[in-house]
XYZ file of C-alpha atoms in Angstrom:
374
model
C 6.868 35.549 9.723
C 6.809 35.537 13.519
C 6.045 32.377 15.492
C 5.084 32.091 19.148
C 5.956 28.549 20.273
C 4.429 27.743 23.638
C 4.472 24.698 25.914
C 3.954 24.189 29.648
C 7.320 22.499 30.275
C 10.754 23.875 31.144
C 13.608 24.204 28.677
C 15.409 21.453 30.610
C 12.528 18.998 30.177
C 13.061 16.220 27.613
C 9.913 17.450 25.844
C 11.755 20.674 24.980
C 14.303 18.886 22.782
C 12.009 19.040 19.758
C 10.809 22.657 20.082
C 14.375 23.838 20.752
C 15.663 22.124 17.604
C 12.707 23.364 15.552
C 13.092 26.941 16.803
C 16.814 26.937 15.983
C 16.139 25.710 12.443
C 13.339 28.248 11.924
C 15.623 31.066 13.071
C 18.285 29.785 10.662
C 15.678 30.298 7.936
C 15.151 33.889 9.156
C 11.788 33.157 10.748
C 11.467 34.933 14.096
C 10.594 32.682 17.040
C 9.620 33.390 20.638
C 9.699 30.320 22.896
C 7.243 30.666 25.784
C 8.031 27.978 28.347
C 7.603 27.124 31.996
C 10.022 28.986 34.258
C 12.863 27.116 35.974
C 15.571 28.251 38.384
C 17.951 25.554 37.108
C 20.846 26.324 34.787
C 19.447 26.046 31.273
C 20.852 23.163 29.236
C 20.893 25.057 25.948
C 23.358 27.944 25.970
C 23.082 28.706 22.251
C 19.533 30.012 21.816
C 19.016 32.058 18.633
C 15.335 32.450 19.531
C 13.860 34.686 22.241
C 13.092 32.683 25.410
C 10.183 33.860 27.576
C 9.773 31.993 30.879
C 6.492 32.108 32.808
C 5.171 30.313 35.929
C 3.553 26.918 35.475
C 3.574 23.186 36.155
C 2.769 20.368 33.755
C 0.739 17.813 35.701
C -1.203 19.845 38.291
C -4.377 21.877 37.879
C -2.972 24.886 39.813
C 0.166 24.716 37.654
C -1.906 24.666 34.474
C -3.930 27.657 35.680
C -0.776 29.635 36.552
C 0.653 28.943 33.100
C -2.551 29.927 31.297
C -2.896 33.124 33.331
C 0.728 34.137 32.764
C 0.604 33.398 29.019
C -2.101 35.944 28.154
C 0.267 38.920 28.168
C 3.099 37.584 25.950
C 0.618 36.083 23.472
C -1.349 39.324 23.243
C 1.743 41.511 22.882
C 3.695 39.167 20.607
C 1.915 40.048 17.338
C 2.441 36.473 16.141
C 1.399 35.239 12.724
C 1.298 31.708 14.140
C 0.867 30.538 17.728
C 2.251 27.009 17.833
C 1.236 25.271 21.050
C 2.338 21.820 22.131
C 0.293 19.756 24.553
C -0.698 19.965 27.383
C -3.655 22.088 26.327
C -2.698 24.927 28.686
C -0.450 26.014 25.790
C -3.461 26.912 23.619
C -6.067 27.852 26.235
C -5.243 31.559 26.420
C -4.643 31.796 22.644
C -8.119 30.465 21.833
C -9.722 32.835 24.365
C -7.794 35.842 23.021
C -8.782 34.980 19.457
C -12.447 34.543 20.379
C -12.332 37.988 22.051
C -10.789 39.506 18.917
C -7.621 40.473 20.790
C -5.388 38.533 18.370
C -5.656 37.334 14.770
C -2.925 34.672 14.952
C -3.449 31.255 13.400
C -3.381 28.640 16.169
C -1.629 25.300 15.653
C -1.929 22.558 18.279
C 0.983 20.142 18.073
C 0.056 16.876 19.782
C 3.154 14.995 20.859
C 0.957 12.262 22.308
C -2.101 11.782 24.512
C -0.784 13.610 27.576
C -4.024 13.330 29.601
C -4.202 9.544 29.184
C -0.484 9.233 29.934
C -0.839 11.453 33.008
C -3.570 9.201 34.399
C -1.680 5.989 33.586
C 1.501 7.295 35.228
C -0.349 8.455 38.355
C 0.347 12.149 37.735
C -3.298 13.026 37.037
C -6.289 11.833 39.066
C -8.589 9.489 37.092
C -11.485 11.613 38.373
C -10.251 14.476 36.178
C -9.988 12.384 32.997
C -13.434 13.206 31.581
C -13.378 16.943 32.252
C -9.802 17.353 30.968
C -10.551 15.464 27.740
C -13.733 17.468 27.218
C -11.809 20.716 27.727
C -9.040 19.636 25.358
C -11.509 18.633 22.623
C -13.288 21.992 22.978
C -9.997 23.854 22.540
C -8.736 21.644 19.696
C -11.856 22.337 17.637
C -11.092 26.058 17.899
C -7.557 25.670 16.569
C -6.800 26.323 12.913
C -4.704 23.194 12.512
C -3.520 20.119 14.399
C -0.205 18.321 14.037
C -0.016 14.648 15.022
C 3.359 13.018 15.554
C 2.301 9.675 14.038
C -0.374 8.209 11.738
C -1.600 6.148 14.704
C -2.220 9.354 16.656
C -4.107 10.895 13.717
C -6.340 7.811 13.551
C -6.977 8.064 17.296
C -7.897 11.760 17.026
C -10.243 11.081 14.103
C -11.926 8.342 16.146
C -12.612 11.018 18.767
C -14.538 13.110 16.251
C -11.873 15.519 15.012
C -11.820 16.635 11.366
C -9.125 14.685 9.511
C -8.707 17.564 7.026
C -7.396 19.739 9.859
C -4.763 17.191 10.936
C -1.285 16.864 9.424
C 1.103 14.086 10.373
C 4.677 15.234 10.901
C 6.414 12.044 11.891
C 8.407 12.320 15.088
C 9.928 15.599 16.114
C 13.091 15.912 14.094
C 16.527 14.858 15.217
C 19.626 17.036 15.003
C 21.776 14.465 13.226
C 24.808 16.730 12.926
C 24.795 17.397 16.657
C 24.626 13.702 17.531
C 27.465 12.933 15.120
C 29.671 15.783 16.361
C 29.773 14.647 19.995
C 32.818 12.658 21.140
C 32.123 9.418 23.048
C 32.654 9.238 26.801
C 35.659 7.193 27.883
C 35.082 3.557 28.747
C 36.932 0.351 29.528
C 37.892 -1.231 26.194
C 37.247 -4.713 27.611
C 33.664 -3.885 28.617
C 30.616 -3.867 26.361
C 28.344 -1.001 27.378
C 24.612 -1.449 26.947
C 22.766 1.835 27.277
C 19.443 3.552 27.708
C 18.733 7.272 27.396
C 15.554 8.950 28.621
C 13.332 9.319 31.662
C 13.709 6.452 34.129
C 10.542 5.391 35.935
C 8.248 2.455 36.572
C 5.559 4.026 34.364
C 8.090 3.971 31.502
C 8.968 0.379 32.464
C 12.640 1.143 33.043
C 12.605 -1.503 35.776
C 11.972 -4.138 33.081
C 15.209 -3.138 31.341
C 17.093 -3.775 34.586
C 15.269 -7.077 35.065
C 16.229 -8.175 31.544
C 19.854 -7.111 31.990
C 20.162 -9.168 35.174
C 19.185 -12.274 33.203
C 22.310 -11.984 31.034
C 25.043 -13.973 32.770
C 28.123 -12.225 31.435
C 30.773 -10.343 33.384
C 32.039 -8.234 30.475
C 28.910 -6.083 30.108
C 27.647 -2.960 31.838
C 24.254 -1.256 31.778
C 24.302 2.555 31.808
C 20.960 4.371 32.071
C 21.089 8.115 31.404
C 18.195 10.305 32.516
C 16.195 11.655 35.455
C 15.016 8.971 37.884
C 11.337 9.217 38.795
C 11.333 6.915 41.833
C 14.880 7.000 43.271
C 14.053 4.660 46.178
C 12.763 1.938 43.834
C 15.734 2.106 41.480
C 18.277 2.292 44.311
C 16.855 -0.982 45.592
C 16.828 -2.560 42.123
C 20.497 -1.713 41.536
C 21.912 -1.822 45.084
C 23.895 -5.044 44.616
C 24.767 -4.544 40.942
C 28.133 -2.902 40.350
C 27.685 -3.262 36.602
C 24.535 -1.098 36.494
C 24.971 2.690 36.494
C 22.221 5.322 36.702
C 23.640 8.756 35.909
C 20.563 10.830 36.786
C 19.614 13.898 34.770
C 22.278 15.213 32.401
C 22.136 18.131 29.951
C 21.616 16.902 26.406
C 25.208 17.278 25.241
C 26.554 15.292 28.213
C 23.874 12.666 27.638
C 25.035 12.395 24.021
C 28.618 11.786 25.231
C 27.344 8.675 27.004
C 25.144 7.670 24.071
C 28.095 7.697 21.681
C 30.024 5.357 24.006
C 27.307 2.671 24.037
C 27.688 -0.564 22.071
C 23.971 -1.444 22.122
C 21.023 0.837 22.945
C 17.677 -0.166 24.432
C 14.071 0.855 24.899
C 11.293 -1.260 26.418
C 7.522 -1.155 26.608
C 4.769 -3.734 26.912
C 1.552 -1.868 27.860
C -1.092 -1.814 25.117
C -2.887 1.535 25.447
C -3.510 4.397 22.998
C -1.415 6.739 25.176
C 1.620 4.579 24.422
C 0.685 3.180 21.008
C 0.590 6.617 19.358
C 4.034 7.587 20.638
C 7.262 8.043 18.704
C 10.012 8.324 21.339
C 12.650 10.988 20.650
C 15.334 8.614 21.904
C 14.664 6.226 19.007
C 15.665 8.859 16.445
C 18.731 9.795 18.502
C 19.670 6.112 18.692
C 19.302 5.799 14.919
C 21.419 8.910 14.322
C 24.167 7.583 16.601
C 24.718 4.527 14.408
C 24.472 2.165 17.390
C 22.486 -1.106 17.117
C 19.050 -0.967 18.743
C 17.047 -3.521 20.737
C 13.401 -2.705 21.550
C 10.224 -4.653 22.243
C 7.777 -5.179 19.382
C 5.423 -2.579 20.848
C 3.449 -0.349 18.488
C 5.363 2.802 19.532
C 8.573 1.262 18.188
C 6.931 -0.330 15.161
C 5.839 3.192 14.207
C 9.479 3.758 13.218
C 11.596 0.594 13.398
C 11.515 -2.664 11.438
C 12.691 -5.947 12.913
C 15.897 -7.276 11.393
C 16.370 -4.167 9.252
C 16.738 -1.141 11.525
C 16.541 -2.819 14.947
C 15.946 -6.060 16.801
C 12.333 -6.165 17.998
C 11.676 -8.727 20.725
C 8.712 -10.138 22.591
C 7.238 -7.854 25.231
C 8.741 -9.478 28.312
C 12.141 -9.289 30.053
C 13.109 -12.848 29.069
C 12.800 -12.322 25.308
C 14.208 -8.811 25.619
C 17.331 -10.260 27.245
C 17.554 -12.808 24.422
C 17.496 -9.970 21.887
C 20.413 -8.262 23.623
C 22.395 -11.500 23.722
C 21.641 -12.093 20.041
C 23.331 -8.814 19.099
C 26.231 -9.458 21.460
C 26.857 -12.746 19.675
C 26.162 -11.498 16.128
C 28.307 -8.414 15.453
C 27.634 -8.566 11.699
C 23.897 -8.254 12.275
C 24.547 -5.429 14.743
C 26.579 -3.597 12.117
C 23.955 -4.207 9.427
C 20.940 -2.892 11.365
C 22.806 0.116 12.780
C 23.949 1.167 9.290
C 20.413 0.804 7.919
C 18.953 2.782 10.838
C 21.527 5.542 10.321
C 20.496 5.762 6.664
C 16.765 5.709 7.469
C 16.979 8.488 10.073
C 17.787 11.063 7.386
C 14.086 11.372 6.568
C 13.408 12.301 10.203
C 16.077 15.020 10.317
C 15.219 18.384 11.831
C 15.559 19.999 8.387
C 12.992 17.666 6.836
C 10.606 18.113 9.759
C 10.842 21.915 9.562
C 10.257 21.762 5.787
C 6.909 20.112 6.553
C 6.148 22.483 9.410
C 6.931 25.564 7.335
C 4.549 24.266 4.673
C 1.770 24.034 7.294
C 2.471 27.611 8.402
C 2.446 29.002 4.853
C -0.776 27.190 3.930
C -2.496 28.654 6.993
C -1.357 32.173 6.121
C -2.448 32.061 2.461
């Protein structure tokens, strides 16, 4: 079996964590994989790549960038002789495949893997003009209906897609994206002051992801023995410089390759994620960081937002707080003052994450592939 996995992001983008892990596991099972991704001039974060990487021009959140990616993808998809073309949103990953198949130039089965509602998120985050919302959604729905199968990352996303008129029989739910548990466990923690409790966050840092609310909550905790470390690319550097300018106990590392980010993760005493906006674009999500947090065996504090409730359970695998900085801060303090509870929920989360392992996810994915090829 030969798979063409395609997505209009770079290998260094956080959205490439899942396809990289999946491709590595598929190759381990002797399934040939080409990864067709957006070209970058940066040093690539993954040095060990058993799959064949094909880089083409593109950009995720601009119309010209989408067009460049679609145009450049025709040739590798036509020449690849793939049994399955597995595209992840945005829809530029399946545009050329559906056209080629309609023309009779390829016979590949086309799978559209929806990691969320990227158009809605793009508008909410200011990366896509609201004026383009209708035409982009109409285009995506047209393309989706011409795919052989759809993968949704959560039951909530499947329900949302069905409400938009898509055939539920063509949609499989593969929860999350698969976490490389062994890799998380194998990383050694970064060094830290033994007298300091490190509270951490890992992921993109921006106002649209409400990272500023994490800082606001942290500032409400009046303790001198704690530090907040936020690992990830900063979307609005000027805003976050101002938010942290007088706070020596708040550190923003900026973008780090995954392995270095895991070094920091393993040194954290408590890990965080925050959201409070009720919108389908967020409600359907299953953040990758949550699975990495669970695999690390570190106690988790999140808001009781639907995206976290998709995976976590209050008092069992995490502490889920009210959706405001005040109650979020109280949740952090609760774990600081209750180490037994912290130990209990982190152990339960570590046990629960096994069902979201990359091996289990690829078992489900391979089943989808084989059913399509029967």
